[in-house]
Short mmCIF file of C-alpha atoms in Angstrom, two decimals:
data_model
loop_
_atom_site.label_atom_id
_atom_site.label_comp_id
_atom_site.label_asym_id
_atom_site.label_seq_id
_atom_site.Cartn_x
_atom_site.Cartn_y
_atom_site.Cartn_z
CA MET A 1259 -0.85 5.00 -4.45
CA THR A 1260 -2.83 4.36 -1.33
CA THR A 1261 -4.15 7.19 -0.23
CA LEU A 1262 -5.60 6.98 3.41
CA LEU A 1263 -9.02 9.15 4.40
CA ALA A 1264 -10.18 10.55 6.93
CA LEU A 1265 -13.71 12.06 7.01
CA TYR A 1266 -13.80 14.05 10.36
CA ARG A 1267 -17.96 14.92 11.55
CA ARG A 1268 -18.76 18.01 13.02
CA PRO A 1269 -17.95 17.87 17.61
CA ASP A 1270 -20.99 18.22 18.84
CA GLY A 1271 -20.52 22.20 20.80
CA GLY A 1272 -21.35 24.59 17.99
CA ALA A 1273 -18.39 27.04 16.62
CA GLU A 1274 -16.58 27.16 19.95
CA ALA A 1275 -16.10 23.10 19.80
CA LEU A 1276 -14.94 22.88 16.23
CA ALA A 1277 -12.33 25.95 16.55
CA GLU A 1278 -11.00 23.81 19.75
CA PHE A 1279 -10.88 20.67 17.38
CA GLU A 1280 -9.18 22.36 14.55
CA ARG A 1281 -6.70 23.98 17.10
CA ARG A 1282 -6.01 20.34 18.19
CA TYR A 1283 -5.64 18.50 14.83
CA ALA A 1284 -3.27 20.74 13.80
CA ALA A 1285 -1.22 21.20 17.11
CA GLU A 1286 -1.48 18.37 18.29
CA HIS A 1287 -2.24 14.94 15.54
CA LEU A 1288 -1.10 17.03 12.42
CA PRO A 1289 2.85 16.86 13.57
CA LEU A 1290 2.35 13.54 15.10
CA VAL A 1291 1.34 12.67 11.21
CA ALA A 1292 3.51 14.54 9.33
CA GLU A 1293 6.17 12.30 11.21
CA THR A 1294 4.94 9.01 9.60
CA PRO A 1295 7.33 7.06 8.12
CA GLY A 1296 6.38 5.95 4.16
CA LEU A 1297 4.48 8.91 3.89
CA ARG A 1298 4.02 10.92 1.04
CA SER A 1299 1.84 13.93 1.63
CA THR A 1300 -0.73 15.24 3.09
CA ASP A 1301 -3.91 17.68 2.23
CA VAL A 1302 -6.24 18.97 4.65
CA ARG A 1303 -9.56 20.07 3.53
CA ARG A 1304 -12.57 21.71 5.36
CA VAL A 1305 -16.05 20.71 3.16
CA THR A 1306 -17.56 23.32 2.62
CA ASP A 1307 -21.06 22.66 0.77
CA ALA A 1308 -22.68 19.32 -0.09
CA LEU A 1309 -24.53 19.51 -3.31
CA GLY A 1310 -27.73 18.03 -2.92
CA GLY A 1311 -27.89 18.04 0.28
CA GLU A 1312 -26.05 18.39 4.17
CA THR A 1313 -23.25 16.51 4.67
CA ASP A 1314 -22.21 16.71 8.96
CA LEU A 1315 -18.60 16.38 7.79
CA VAL A 1316 -16.26 19.29 8.25
CA LEU A 1317 -13.12 17.83 7.95
CA VAL A 1318 -11.45 16.08 5.44
CA THR A 1319 -7.86 14.55 5.04
CA ALA A 1320 -5.94 12.80 2.47
CA MET A 1321 -2.53 11.04 3.13
CA ARG A 1322 -0.49 9.42 0.52
CA PHE A 1323 1.96 6.41 -0.34
CA ASP A 1324 3.19 4.58 -1.97
CA ASP A 1325 1.58 1.04 -1.70
CA ARG A 1326 -0.21 -0.97 0.43
CA ALA A 1327 2.47 -1.99 2.58
CA SER A 1328 3.98 1.40 3.21
CA LEU A 1329 0.55 2.58 4.41
CA ASP A 1330 0.31 -0.94 6.84
CA ALA A 1331 3.74 0.23 8.11
CA GLY A 1332 2.75 3.47 8.35
CA LEU A 1333 0.05 2.50 10.45
CA ALA A 1334 1.99 -0.07 12.96
CA SER A 1335 4.76 3.63 13.18
CA ASP A 1336 5.00 4.88 16.93
CA ALA A 1337 4.43 8.33 15.33
CA MET A 1338 0.79 7.18 13.74
CA GLY A 1339 -0.03 5.34 17.14
CA ALA A 1340 0.35 8.62 19.21
CA ALA A 1341 -1.15 10.22 16.32
CA GLY A 1342 -3.99 7.19 16.74
CA ARG A 1343 -4.26 8.35 20.52
CA ILE A 1344 -4.51 11.95 20.26
CA LEU A 1345 -6.63 11.34 17.96
CA ARG A 1346 -8.93 9.50 19.92
CA GLU A 1347 -9.12 11.67 22.59
CA ILE A 1348 -9.89 15.29 20.72
CA ALA A 1349 -12.71 13.84 17.59
CA PRO A 1350 -14.48 10.65 19.64
CA GLY A 1351 -16.30 8.44 17.22
CA LEU A 1352 -16.21 11.09 14.74
CA ALA A 1353 -13.86 10.49 12.27
CA THR A 1354 -14.20 7.31 9.65
CA LEU A 1355 -10.97 6.32 7.91
CA LEU A 1356 -11.45 4.87 4.63
CA VAL A 1357 -8.68 3.25 2.24
CA LEU A 1358 -8.53 4.39 -1.25
CA GLU A 1359 -6.49 2.47 -4.30
CA ASP A 1360 -5.43 4.03 -7.58
CA ALA A 1361 -8.52 2.54 -10.03
CA ASP A 1362 -6.41 3.02 -13.02
CA ASP A 1363 -8.37 0.36 -15.12
CA LEU A 1364 -11.85 2.15 -14.57
CA LEU A 1365 -9.62 5.70 -16.17
CA ALA A 1366 -7.95 3.66 -19.30
CA LEU A 1367 -12.05 2.91 -19.64
CA ILE A 1368 -13.08 6.25 -19.77
CA ALA A 1369 -9.84 6.94 -22.53
CA LYS A 1370 -10.98 4.26 -24.46
CA ARG A 1371 -14.62 5.52 -24.43
CA SER A 1372 -13.80 9.31 -25.33
CA ARG A 1373 -11.41 8.17 -28.03
#
């Protein structure tokens, strides 16, 4: 499984700016993401706290694909291109996108040690 993880920082402008970002994210961006070929699931979470410190992160979205080839095809699609254009408009400079791969080999090591 390959995951595209999007981390969103708090926009300038206080609570009103954050509410507007969330409204447009849900109404304009996410429907386009949902049309992405190869997308298996999307999870959106608000960041409510940072343990041991502070954070300016307000939202995290995980988009799951079968593998890297599926992700790459999805990123090249018209739907994801349109979603990216909307995102640049509603969250300029606020997003960090990470590609995550399952680490089954590391989980196997932990399972071995717990036996």
